[in-house]
Amino acid sequence: LLHCQFDLLSLPEQAILFRNKLETMASPVSWEYLPGYTHESEMTAIANGQEAVTQAIIAYVRSNTRKWAYLPLITGG
């Protein structure tokens, strides 16, 4: 879950409720606080691979996915 310092008023509360629900279901939760970001700047930053928010997403995906690639067979007709 990503939580921005200057998020829209209801978003931090929603994120906390969602995190708590996931934890009660014994689901692992990754919680990232993004100082200096608004909800809008967080969404815009995702387009830049060097931004902290994008790096947090990439790190999460890398740590929670398998390390193999699926390459479908291509057969000639």
N, CA, C and O atoms as a Maestro MAE file, in Angstrom:
{
 s_m_m2io_version
 :::
 2.0.0
}

f_m_ct {
 s_m_title
 :::
 protein
 m_atom[308] {
  # First column is atom index #
  i_m_mmod_type
  r_m_x_coord
  r_m_y_coord
  r_m_z_coord
  i_m_residue_number
  s_m_chain_name
  s_m_pdb_residue_name
  s_m_pdb_atom_name
  i_m_atomic_number
  :::
  1 25 0.845 -1.171 0.000 1 A "LEU " " N  " 7
  2 3 0.000 0.000 0.000 1 A "LEU " " CA " 6
  3 2 0.887 1.228 0.000 1 A "LEU " " C  " 6
  4 15 1.878 1.291 0.728 1 A "LEU " " O  " 8
  5 25 0.534 2.187 -0.803 2 A "LEU " " N  " 7
  6 3 1.263 3.446 -0.861 2 A "LEU " " CA " 6
  7 2 0.449 4.517 -0.146 2 A "LEU " " C  " 6
  8 15 -0.758 4.640 -0.356 2 A "LEU " " O  " 8
  9 25 1.117 5.281 0.690 3 A "HIS " " N  " 7
  10 3 0.453 6.334 1.459 3 A "HIS " " CA " 6
  11 2 1.261 7.615 1.296 3 A "HIS " " C  " 6
  12 15 2.428 7.667 1.681 3 A "HIS " " O  " 8
  13 25 0.648 8.644 0.728 4 A "CYS " " N  " 7
  14 3 1.336 9.906 0.466 4 A "CYS " " CA " 6
  15 2 1.177 10.876 1.635 4 A "CYS " " C  " 6
  16 15 0.172 10.861 2.346 4 A "CYS " " O  " 8
  17 25 2.187 11.713 1.814 5 A "GLN " " N  " 7
  18 3 2.152 12.705 2.885 5 A "GLN " " CA " 6
  19 2 0.970 13.657 2.710 5 A "GLN " " C  " 6
  20 15 0.288 13.984 3.681 5 A "GLN " " O  " 8
  21 25 0.730 14.096 1.497 6 A "PHE " " N  " 7
  22 3 -0.338 15.068 1.238 6 A "PHE " " CA " 6
  23 2 -1.479 14.432 0.452 6 A "PHE " " C  " 6
  24 15 -1.975 15.013 -0.514 6 A "PHE " " O  " 8
  25 25 -1.889 13.245 0.865 7 A "ASP " " N  " 7
  26 3 -2.966 12.528 0.187 7 A "ASP " " CA " 6
  27 2 -4.303 13.232 0.372 7 A "ASP " " C  " 6
  28 15 -4.456 14.067 1.263 7 A "ASP " " O  " 8
  29 25 -5.263 12.892 -0.470 8 A "LEU " " N  " 7
  30 3 -6.628 13.367 -0.288 8 A "LEU " " CA " 6
  31 2 -7.126 12.890 1.070 8 A "LEU " " C  " 6
  32 15 -6.710 11.832 1.542 8 A "LEU " " O  " 8
  33 25 -7.995 13.642 1.695 9 A "LEU " " N  " 7
  34 3 -8.379 13.421 3.084 9 A "LEU " " CA " 6
  35 2 -8.798 11.999 3.421 9 A "LEU " " C  " 6
  36 15 -8.374 11.471 4.449 9 A "LEU " " O  " 8
  37 25 -9.609 11.367 2.596 10 A "SER " " N  " 7
  38 3 -10.137 10.044 2.943 10 A "SER " " CA " 6
  39 2 -9.186 8.893 2.602 10 A "SER " " C  " 6
  40 15 -9.378 7.780 3.094 10 A "SER " " O  " 8
  41 25 -8.173 9.133 1.778 11 A "LEU " " N  " 7
  42 3 -7.323 8.035 1.312 11 A "LEU " " CA " 6
  43 2 -6.461 7.393 2.401 11 A "LEU " " C  " 6
  44 15 -6.367 6.166 2.433 11 A "LEU " " O  " 8
  45 25 -5.828 8.156 3.295 12 A "PRO " " N  " 7
  46 3 -5.063 7.493 4.355 12 A "PRO " " CA " 6
  47 2 -5.943 6.600 5.234 12 A "PRO " " C  " 6
  48 15 -5.537 5.503 5.616 12 A "PRO " " O  " 8
  49 25 -7.142 7.075 5.549 13 A "GLU " " N  " 7
  50 3 -8.067 6.272 6.357 13 A "GLU " " CA " 6
  51 2 -8.443 4.987 5.623 13 A "GLU " " C  " 6
  52 15 -8.482 3.914 6.226 13 A "GLU " " O  " 8
  53 25 -8.720 5.093 4.324 14 A "GLN " " N  " 7
  54 3 -9.054 3.903 3.539 14 A "GLN " " CA " 6
  55 2 -7.878 2.930 3.494 14 A "GLN " " C  " 6
  56 15 -8.065 1.718 3.602 14 A "GLN " " O  " 8
  57 25 -6.670 3.460 3.333 15 A "ALA " " N  " 7
  58 3 -5.484 2.604 3.275 15 A "ALA " " CA " 6
  59 2 -5.264 1.879 4.600 15 A "ALA " " C  " 6
  60 15 -4.919 0.697 4.613 15 A "ALA " " O  " 8
  61 25 -5.462 2.583 5.707 16 A "ILE " " N  " 7
  62 3 -5.289 1.971 7.027 16 A "ILE " " CA " 6
  63 2 -6.329 0.884 7.247 16 A "ILE " " C  " 6
  64 15 -6.000 -0.195 7.740 16 A "ILE " " O  " 8
  65 25 -7.570 1.151 6.890 17 A "LEU " " N  " 7
  66 3 -8.621 0.140 7.034 17 A "LEU " " CA " 6
  67 2 -8.325 -1.088 6.175 17 A "LEU " " C  " 6
  68 15 -8.500 -2.223 6.617 17 A "LEU " " O  " 8
  69 25 -7.881 -0.851 4.958 18 A "PHE " " N  " 7
  70 3 -7.550 -1.956 4.053 18 A "PHE " " CA " 6
  71 2 -6.373 -2.765 4.599 18 A "PHE " " C  " 6
  72 15 -6.403 -3.995 4.598 18 A "PHE " " O  " 8
  73 25 -5.333 -2.061 5.067 19 A "ARG " " N  " 7
  74 3 -4.174 -2.745 5.654 19 A "ARG " " CA " 6
  75 2 -4.594 -3.600 6.843 19 A "ARG " " C  " 6
  76 15 -4.189 -4.758 6.954 19 A "ARG " " O  " 8
  77 25 -5.410 -3.027 7.737 20 A "ASN " " N  " 7
  78 3 -5.863 -3.769 8.915 20 A "ASN " " CA " 6
  79 2 -6.650 -5.013 8.524 20 A "ASN " " C  " 6
  80 15 -6.485 -6.072 9.128 20 A "ASN " " O  " 8
  81 25 -7.502 -4.885 7.519 21 A "LYS " " N  " 7
  82 3 -8.295 -6.027 7.053 21 A "LYS " " CA " 6
  83 2 -7.383 -7.116 6.487 21 A "LYS " " C  " 6
  84 15 -7.568 -8.296 6.783 21 A "LYS " " O  " 8
  85 25 -6.413 -6.726 5.684 22 A "LEU " " N  " 7
  86 3 -5.470 -7.701 5.133 22 A "LEU " " CA " 6
  87 2 -4.703 -8.408 6.247 22 A "LEU " " C  " 6
  88 15 -4.494 -9.620 6.193 22 A "LEU " " O  " 8
  89 25 -4.285 -7.646 7.254 23 A "GLU " " N  " 7
  90 3 -3.529 -8.237 8.359 23 A "GLU " " CA " 6
  91 2 -4.384 -9.200 9.174 23 A "GLU " " C  " 6
  92 15 -3.876 -10.215 9.649 23 A "GLU " " O  " 8
  93 25 -5.675 -8.904 9.348 24 A "THR " " N  " 7
  94 3 -6.545 -9.826 10.086 24 A "THR " " CA " 6
  95 2 -6.747 -11.126 9.317 24 A "THR " " C  " 6
  96 15 -7.084 -12.154 9.903 24 A "THR " " O  " 8
  97 25 -6.542 -11.077 8.009 25 A "MET " " N  " 7
  98 3 -6.660 -12.273 7.178 25 A "MET " " CA " 6
  99 2 -5.297 -12.943 6.988 25 A "MET " " C  " 6
  100 15 -5.150 -13.837 6.154 25 A "MET " " O  " 8
  101 25 -4.313 -12.511 7.758 26 A "ALA " " N  " 7
  102 3 -2.950 -13.055 7.714 26 A "ALA " " CA " 6
  103 2 -2.285 -12.882 6.348 26 A "ALA " " C  " 6
  104 15 -1.460 -13.700 5.942 26 A "ALA " " O  " 8
  105 25 -2.650 -11.817 5.651 27 A "SER " " N  " 7
  106 3 -2.010 -11.508 4.372 27 A "SER " " CA " 6
  107 2 -0.845 -10.556 4.625 27 A "SER " " C  " 6
  108 15 -0.984 -9.599 5.387 27 A "SER " " O  " 8
  109 25 0.295 -10.807 4.000 28 A "PRO " " N  " 7
  110 3 1.417 -9.891 4.189 28 A "PRO " " CA " 6
  111 2 1.107 -8.532 3.569 28 A "PRO " " C  " 6
  112 15 0.513 -8.450 2.493 28 A "PRO " " O  " 8
  113 25 1.510 -7.480 4.252 29 A "VAL " " N  " 7
  114 3 1.236 -6.124 3.780 29 A "VAL " " CA " 6
  115 2 2.547 -5.352 3.690 29 A "VAL " " C  " 6
  116 15 3.340 -5.330 4.632 29 A "VAL " " O  " 8
  117 25 2.754 -4.729 2.556 30 A "SER " " N  " 7
  118 3 3.887 -3.827 2.382 30 A "SER " " CA " 6
  119 2 3.326 -2.408 2.440 30 A "SER " " C  " 6
  120 15 2.424 -2.057 1.679 30 A "SER " " O  " 8
  121 25 3.865 -1.598 3.345 31 A "TRP " " N  " 7
  122 3 3.347 -0.248 3.580 31 A "TRP " " CA " 6
  123 2 4.444 0.747 3.253 31 A "TRP " " C  " 6
  124 15 5.485 0.751 3.909 31 A "TRP " " O  " 8
  125 25 4.233 1.589 2.252 32 A "GLU " " N  " 7
  126 3 5.225 2.582 1.845 32 A "GLU " " CA " 6
  127 2 4.671 3.979 2.077 32 A "GLU " " C  " 6
  128 15 3.606 4.326 1.566 32 A "GLU " " O  " 8
  129 25 5.396 4.777 2.848 33 A "TYR " " N  " 7
  130 3 5.037 6.180 3.077 33 A "TYR " " CA " 6
  131 2 5.848 7.028 2.111 33 A "TYR " " C  " 6
  132 15 7.066 6.874 2.021 33 A "TYR " " O  " 8
  133 25 5.187 7.917 1.392 34 A "LEU " " N  " 7
  134 3 5.839 8.734 0.373 34 A "LEU " " CA " 6
  135 2 5.825 10.205 0.784 34 A "LEU " " C  " 6
  136 15 4.877 10.922 0.463 34 A "LEU " " O  " 8
  137 25 6.862 10.666 1.489 35 A "PRO " " N  " 7
  138 3 6.900 12.065 1.920 35 A "PRO " " CA " 6
  139 2 6.991 13.010 0.727 35 A "PRO " " C  " 6
  140 15 7.714 12.753 -0.235 35 A "PRO " " O  " 8
  141 25 6.246 14.108 0.810 36 A "GLY " " N  " 7
  142 3 6.280 15.123 -0.232 36 A "GLY " " CA " 6
  143 2 5.353 14.871 -1.411 36 A "GLY " " C  " 6
  144 15 5.241 15.726 -2.288 36 A "GLY " " O  " 8
  145 25 4.690 13.729 -1.457 37 A "TYR " " N  " 7
  146 3 3.803 13.400 -2.569 37 A "TYR " " CA " 6
  147 2 2.346 13.708 -2.230 37 A "TYR " " C  " 6
  148 15 1.917 13.596 -1.081 37 A "TYR " " O  " 8
  149 25 1.598 14.098 -3.265 38 A "THR " " N  " 7
  150 3 0.138 14.151 -3.194 38 A "THR " " CA " 6
  151 2 -0.373 12.931 -3.952 38 A "THR " " C  " 6
  152 15 0.409 12.196 -4.556 38 A "THR " " O  " 8
  153 25 -1.677 12.720 -3.919 39 A "HIS " " N  " 7
  154 3 -2.234 11.602 -4.686 39 A "HIS " " CA " 6
  155 2 -1.947 11.803 -6.175 39 A "HIS " " C  " 6
  156 15 -1.604 10.856 -6.882 39 A "HIS " " O  " 8
  157 25 -2.091 13.046 -6.642 40 A "GLU " " N  " 7
  158 3 -1.874 13.330 -8.058 40 A "GLU " " CA " 6
  159 2 -0.405 13.170 -8.442 40 A "GLU " " C  " 6
  160 15 -0.097 12.578 -9.477 40 A "GLU " " O  " 8
  161 25 0.508 13.694 -7.614 41 A "SER " " N  " 7
  162 3 1.930 13.582 -7.964 41 A "SER " " CA " 6
  163 2 2.413 12.135 -7.883 41 A "SER " " C  " 6
  164 15 3.334 11.745 -8.601 41 A "SER " " O  " 8
  165 25 1.797 11.346 -7.017 42 A "GLU " " N  " 7
  166 3 2.112 9.914 -6.951 42 A "GLU " " CA " 6
  167 2 1.767 9.243 -8.277 42 A "GLU " " C  " 6
  168 15 2.569 8.478 -8.812 42 A "GLU " " O  " 8
  169 25 0.583 9.524 -8.810 43 A "MET " " N  " 7
  170 3 0.156 8.914 -10.072 43 A "MET " " CA " 6
  171 2 1.031 9.381 -11.230 43 A "MET " " C  " 6
  172 15 1.372 8.587 -12.106 43 A "MET " " O  " 8
  173 25 1.395 10.655 -11.241 44 A "THR " " N  " 7
  174 3 2.255 11.190 -12.290 44 A "THR " " CA " 6
  175 2 3.651 10.587 -12.212 44 A "THR " " C  " 6
  176 15 4.271 10.310 -13.239 44 A "THR " " O  " 8
  177 25 4.147 10.384 -10.992 45 A "ALA " " N  " 7
  178 3 5.505 9.871 -10.789 45 A "ALA " " CA " 6
  179 2 5.681 8.461 -11.319 45 A "ALA " " C  " 6
  180 15 6.794 8.070 -11.668 45 A "ALA " " O  " 8
  181 25 4.617 7.698 -11.385 46 A "ILE " " N  " 7
  182 3 4.717 6.311 -11.843 46 A "ILE " " CA " 6
  183 2 5.283 6.230 -13.268 46 A "ILE " " C  " 6
  184 15 5.870 5.216 -13.645 46 A "ILE " " O  " 8
  185 25 5.110 7.285 -14.048 47 A "ALA " " N  " 7
  186 3 5.630 7.294 -15.418 47 A "ALA " " CA " 6
  187 2 7.155 7.398 -15.464 47 A "ALA " " C  " 6
  188 15 7.763 7.109 -16.495 47 A "ALA " " O  " 8
  189 25 7.778 7.808 -14.354 48 A "ASN " " N  " 7
  190 3 9.228 7.981 -14.300 48 A "ASN " " CA " 6
  191 2 9.842 6.838 -13.499 48 A "ASN " " C  " 6
  192 15 9.582 6.710 -12.303 48 A "ASN " " O  " 8
  193 25 10.639 6.022 -14.136 49 A "GLY " " N  " 7
  194 3 11.232 4.856 -13.495 49 A "GLY " " CA " 6
  195 2 12.178 5.166 -12.355 49 A "GLY " " C  " 6
  196 15 12.496 4.274 -11.569 49 A "GLY " " O  " 8
  197 25 12.643 6.412 -12.238 50 A "GLN " " N  " 7
  198 3 13.586 6.780 -11.180 50 A "GLN " " CA " 6
  199 2 12.907 7.342 -9.933 50 A "GLN " " C  " 6
  200 15 13.566 7.551 -8.914 50 A "GLN " " O  " 8
  201 25 11.610 7.588 -10.001 51 A "GLU " " N  " 7
  202 3 10.890 8.146 -8.848 51 A "GLU " " CA " 6
  203 2 10.769 7.112 -7.729 51 A "GLU " " C  " 6
  204 15 10.709 5.910 -7.989 51 A "GLU " " O  " 8
  205 25 10.733 7.588 -6.491 52 A "ALA " " N  " 7
  206 3 10.640 6.708 -5.319 52 A "ALA " " CA " 6
  207 2 9.405 5.818 -5.379 52 A "ALA " " C  " 6
  208 15 9.473 4.634 -5.050 52 A "ALA " " O  " 8
  209 25 8.279 6.384 -5.796 53 A "VAL " " N  " 7
  210 3 7.041 5.603 -5.853 53 A "VAL " " CA " 6
  211 2 7.169 4.459 -6.859 53 A "VAL " " C  " 6
  212 15 6.730 3.342 -6.587 53 A "VAL " " O  " 8
  213 25 7.760 4.730 -8.000 54 A "THR " " N  " 7
  214 3 7.930 3.698 -9.018 54 A "THR " " CA " 6
  215 2 8.905 2.631 -8.539 54 A "THR " " C  " 6
  216 15 8.683 1.441 -8.759 54 A "THR " " O  " 8
  217 25 9.973 3.048 -7.893 55 A "GLN " " N  " 7
  218 3 10.943 2.094 -7.359 55 A "GLN " " CA " 6
  219 2 10.311 1.200 -6.290 55 A "GLN " " C  " 6
  220 15 10.626 0.012 -6.214 55 A "GLN " " O  " 8
  221 25 9.422 1.761 -5.465 56 A "ALA " " N  " 7
  222 3 8.726 0.961 -4.447 56 A "ALA " " CA " 6
  223 2 7.834 -0.088 -5.103 56 A "ALA " " C  " 6
  224 15 7.778 -1.230 -4.648 56 A "ALA " " O  " 8
  225 25 7.140 0.296 -6.167 57 A "ILE " " N  " 7
  226 3 6.269 -0.644 -6.881 57 A "ILE " " CA " 6
  227 2 7.105 -1.747 -7.528 57 A "ILE " " C  " 6
  228 15 6.764 -2.926 -7.436 57 A "ILE " " O  " 8
  229 25 8.194 -1.363 -8.178 58 A "ILE " " N  " 7
  230 3 9.064 -2.344 -8.834 58 A "ILE " " CA " 6
  231 2 9.638 -3.319 -7.811 58 A "ILE " " C  " 6
  232 15 9.671 -4.525 -8.053 58 A "ILE " " O  " 8
  233 25 10.088 -2.805 -6.674 59 A "ALA " " N  " 7
  234 3 10.647 -3.672 -5.626 59 A "ALA " " CA " 6
  235 2 9.598 -4.653 -5.117 59 A "ALA " " C  " 6
  236 15 9.901 -5.822 -4.877 59 A "ALA " " O  " 8
  237 25 8.363 -4.178 -4.951 60 A "TYR " " N  " 7
  238 3 7.291 -5.055 -4.483 60 A "TYR " " CA " 6
  239 2 7.010 -6.163 -5.498 60 A "TYR " " C  " 6
  240 15 6.904 -7.334 -5.133 60 A "TYR " " O  " 8
  241 25 6.892 -5.793 -6.756 61 A "VAL " " N  " 7
  242 3 6.601 -6.781 -7.800 61 A "VAL " " CA " 6
  243 2 7.734 -7.803 -7.889 61 A "VAL " " C  " 6
  244 15 7.487 -9.005 -7.987 61 A "VAL " " O  " 8
  245 25 8.966 -7.323 -7.856 62 A "ARG " " N  " 7
  246 3 10.111 -8.242 -7.931 62 A "ARG " " CA " 6
  247 2 10.143 -9.211 -6.759 62 A "ARG " " C  " 6
  248 15 10.481 -10.382 -6.932 62 A "ARG " " O  " 8
  249 25 9.797 -8.741 -5.578 63 A "SER " " N  " 7
  250 3 9.875 -9.614 -4.403 63 A "SER " " CA " 6
  251 2 8.670 -10.540 -4.277 63 A "SER " " C  " 6
  252 15 8.693 -11.474 -3.475 63 A "SER " " O  " 8
  253 25 7.620 -10.295 -5.055 64 A "ASN " " N  " 7
  254 3 6.407 -11.099 -4.927 64 A "ASN " " CA " 6
  255 2 6.028 -11.847 -6.193 64 A "ASN " " C  " 6
  256 15 4.895 -12.310 -6.329 64 A "ASN " " O  " 8
  257 25 6.961 -11.968 -7.110 65 A "THR " " N  " 7
  258 3 6.698 -12.735 -8.325 65 A "THR " " CA " 6
  259 2 7.778 -13.786 -8.491 65 A "THR " " C  " 6
  260 15 8.863 -13.686 -7.919 65 A "THR " " O  " 8
  261 25 7.465 -14.775 -9.270 66 A "ARG " " N  " 7
  262 3 8.435 -15.836 -9.539 66 A "ARG " " CA " 6
  263 2 9.554 -15.299 -10.413 66 A "ARG " " C  " 6
  264 15 9.394 -14.301 -11.117 66 A "ARG " " O  " 8
  265 25 10.664 -15.966 -10.355 67 A "LYS " " N  " 7
  266 3 11.861 -15.502 -11.060 67 A "LYS " " CA " 6
  267 2 12.033 -16.137 -12.439 67 A "LYS " " C  " 6
  268 15 13.143 -16.157 -12.971 67 A "LYS " " O  " 8
  269 25 10.973 -16.646 -13.014 68 A "TRP " " N  " 7
  270 3 11.076 -17.251 -14.327 68 A "TRP " " CA " 6
  271 2 10.155 -16.517 -15.291 68 A "TRP " " C  " 6
  272 15 9.191 -15.869 -14.883 68 A "TRP " " O  " 8
  273 25 10.461 -16.628 -16.543 69 A "ALA " " N  " 7
  274 3 9.650 -15.989 -17.582 69 A "ALA " " CA " 6
  275 2 8.925 -17.060 -18.379 69 A "ALA " " C  " 6
  276 15 9.470 -18.138 -18.620 69 A "ALA " " O  " 8
  277 25 7.718 -16.771 -18.783 70 A "TYR " " N  " 7
  278 3 6.934 -17.676 -19.611 70 A "TYR " " CA " 6
  279 2 7.118 -17.262 -21.061 70 A "TYR " " C  " 6
  280 15 6.774 -16.144 -21.444 70 A "TYR " " O  " 8
  281 25 7.652 -18.155 -21.851 71 A "LEU " " N  " 7
  282 3 7.834 -17.897 -23.272 71 A "LEU " " CA " 6
  283 2 7.027 -18.933 -24.041 71 A "LEU " " C  " 6
  284 15 7.437 -20.091 -24.121 71 A "LEU " " O  " 8
  285 25 5.903 -18.546 -24.602 72 A "PRO " " N  " 7
  286 3 5.069 -19.517 -25.316 72 A "PRO " " CA " 6
  287 2 5.790 -20.041 -26.562 72 A "PRO " " C  " 6
  288 15 6.590 -19.344 -27.186 72 A "PRO " " O  " 8
  289 25 5.481 -21.272 -26.890 73 A "LEU " " N  " 7
  290 3 6.059 -21.860 -28.090 73 A "LEU " " CA " 6
  291 2 5.432 -21.233 -29.326 73 A "LEU " " C  " 6
  292 15 4.221 -21.028 -29.393 73 A "LEU " " O  " 8
  293 25 6.260 -20.941 -30.277 74 A "ILE " " N  " 7
  294 3 5.776 -20.417 -31.552 74 A "ILE " " CA " 6
  295 2 5.983 -21.523 -32.581 74 A "ILE " " C  " 6
  296 15 7.105 -21.972 -32.815 74 A "ILE " " O  " 8
  297 25 4.901 -21.946 -33.180 75 A "THR " " N  " 7
  298 3 5.004 -23.018 -34.168 75 A "THR " " CA " 6
  299 2 4.609 -22.483 -35.535 75 A "THR " " C  " 6
  300 15 3.712 -21.650 -35.664 75 A "THR " " O  " 8
  301 25 5.290 -22.975 -36.532 76 A "GLY " " N  " 7
  302 3 4.977 -22.579 -37.909 76 A "GLY " " CA " 6
  303 2 3.752 -23.317 -38.423 76 A "GLY " " C  " 6
  304 15 3.490 -24.446 -38.008 76 A "GLY " " O  " 8
  305 25 3.017 -22.706 -39.301 77 A "GLY " " N  " 7
  306 3 1.779 -23.286 -39.795 77 A "GLY " " CA " 6
  307 2 1.888 -24.053 -41.015 77 A "GLY " " C  " 6
  308 15 0.888 -24.580 -41.504 77 A "GLY " " O  " 8
  :::
 }
 m_bond[307] {
  # First column is bond index #
  i_m_from
  i_m_to
  i_m_order
  :::
  1 1 2 1
  2 2 3 1
  3 3 4 2
  4 3 5 1
  5 5 6 1
  6 6 7 1
  7 7 8 2
  8 7 9 1
  9 9 10 1
  10 10 11 1
  11 11 12 2
  12 11 13 1
  13 13 14 1
  14 14 15 1
  15 15 16 2
  16 15 17 1
  17 17 18 1
  18 18 19 1
  19 19 20 2
  20 19 21 1
  21 21 22 1
  22 22 23 1
  23 23 24 2
  24 23 25 1
  25 25 26 1
  26 26 27 1
  27 27 28 2
  28 27 29 1
  29 29 30 1
  30 30 31 1
  31 31 32 2
  32 31 33 1
  33 33 34 1
  34 34 35 1
  35 35 36 2
  36 35 37 1
  37 37 38 1
  38 38 39 1
  39 39 40 2
  40 39 41 1
  41 41 42 1
  42 42 43 1
  43 43 44 2
  44 43 45 1
  45 45 46 1
  46 46 47 1
  47 47 48 2
  48 47 49 1
  49 49 50 1
  50 50 51 1
  51 51 52 2
  52 51 53 1
  53 53 54 1
  54 54 55 1
  55 55 56 2
  56 55 57 1
  57 57 58 1
  58 58 59 1
  59 59 60 2
  60 59 61 1
  61 61 62 1
  62 62 63 1
  63 63 64 2
  64 63 65 1
  65 65 66 1
  66 66 67 1
  67 67 68 2
  68 67 69 1
  69 69 70 1
  70 70 71 1
  71 71 72 2
  72 71 73 1
  73 73 74 1
  74 74 75 1
  75 75 76 2
  76 75 77 1
  77 77 78 1
  78 78 79 1
  79 79 80 2
  80 79 81 1
  81 81 82 1
  82 82 83 1
  83 83 84 2
  84 83 85 1
  85 85 86 1
  86 86 87 1
  87 87 88 2
  88 87 89 1
  89 89 90 1
  90 90 91 1
  91 91 92 2
  92 91 93 1
  93 93 94 1
  94 94 95 1
  95 95 96 2
  96 95 97 1
  97 97 98 1
  98 98 99 1
  99 99 100 2
  100 99 101 1
  101 101 102 1
  102 102 103 1
  103 103 104 2
  104 103 105 1
  105 105 106 1
  106 106 107 1
  107 107 108 2
  108 107 109 1
  109 109 110 1
  110 110 111 1
  111 111 112 2
  112 111 113 1
  113 113 114 1
  114 114 115 1
  115 115 116 2
  116 115 117 1
  117 117 118 1
  118 118 119 1
  119 119 120 2
  120 119 121 1
  121 121 122 1
  122 122 123 1
  123 123 124 2
  124 123 125 1
  125 125 126 1
  126 126 127 1
  127 127 128 2
  128 127 129 1
  129 129 130 1
  130 130 131 1
  131 131 132 2
  132 131 133 1
  133 133 134 1
  134 134 135 1
  135 135 136 2
  136 135 137 1
  137 137 138 1
  138 138 139 1
  139 139 140 2
  140 139 141 1
  141 141 142 1
  142 142 143 1
  143 143 144 2
  144 143 145 1
  145 145 146 1
  146 146 147 1
  147 147 148 2
  148 147 149 1
  149 149 150 1
  150 150 151 1
  151 151 152 2
  152 151 153 1
  153 153 154 1
  154 154 155 1
  155 155 156 2
  156 155 157 1
  157 157 158 1
  158 158 159 1
  159 159 160 2
  160 159 161 1
  161 161 162 1
  162 162 163 1
  163 163 164 2
  164 163 165 1
  165 165 166 1
  166 166 167 1
  167 167 168 2
  168 167 169 1
  169 169 170 1
  170 170 171 1
  171 171 172 2
  172 171 173 1
  173 173 174 1
  174 174 175 1
  175 175 176 2
  176 175 177 1
  177 177 178 1
  178 178 179 1
  179 179 180 2
  180 179 181 1
  181 181 182 1
  182 182 183 1
  183 183 184 2
  184 183 185 1
  185 185 186 1
  186 186 187 1
  187 187 188 2
  188 187 189 1
  189 189 190 1
  190 190 191 1
  191 191 192 2
  192 191 193 1
  193 193 194 1
  194 194 195 1
  195 195 196 2
  196 195 197 1
  197 197 198 1
  198 198 199 1
  199 199 200 2
  200 199 201 1
  201 201 202 1
  202 202 203 1
  203 203 204 2
  204 203 205 1
  205 205 206 1
  206 206 207 1
  207 207 208 2
  208 207 209 1
  209 209 210 1
  210 210 211 1
  211 211 212 2
  212 211 213 1
  213 213 214 1
  214 214 215 1
  215 215 216 2
  216 215 217 1
  217 217 218 1
  218 218 219 1
  219 219 220 2
  220 219 221 1
  221 221 222 1
  222 222 223 1
  223 223 224 2
  224 223 225 1
  225 225 226 1
  226 226 227 1
  227 227 228 2
  228 227 229 1
  229 229 230 1
  230 230 231 1
  231 231 232 2
  232 231 233 1
  233 233 234 1
  234 234 235 1
  235 235 236 2
  236 235 237 1
  237 237 238 1
  238 238 239 1
  239 239 240 2
  240 239 241 1
  241 241 242 1
  242 242 243 1
  243 243 244 2
  244 243 245 1
  245 245 246 1
  246 246 247 1
  247 247 248 2
  248 247 249 1
  249 249 250 1
  250 250 251 1
  251 251 252 2
  252 251 253 1
  253 253 254 1
  254 254 255 1
  255 255 256 2
  256 255 257 1
  257 257 258 1
  258 258 259 1
  259 259 260 2
  260 259 261 1
  261 261 262 1
  262 262 263 1
  263 263 264 2
  264 263 265 1
  265 265 266 1
  266 266 267 1
  267 267 268 2
  268 267 269 1
  269 269 270 1
  270 270 271 1
  271 271 272 2
  272 271 273 1
  273 273 274 1
  274 274 275 1
  275 275 276 2
  276 275 277 1
  277 277 278 1
  278 278 279 1
  279 279 280 2
  280 279 281 1
  281 281 282 1
  282 282 283 1
  283 283 284 2
  284 283 285 1
  285 285 286 1
  286 286 287 1
  287 287 288 2
  288 287 289 1
  289 289 290 1
  290 290 291 1
  291 291 292 2
  292 291 293 1
  293 293 294 1
  294 294 295 1
  295 295 296 2
  296 295 297 1
  297 297 298 1
  298 298 299 1
  299 299 300 2
  300 299 301 1
  301 301 302 1
  302 302 303 1
  303 303 304 2
  304 303 305 1
  305 305 306 1
  306 306 307 1
  307 307 308 2
  :::
 }
}
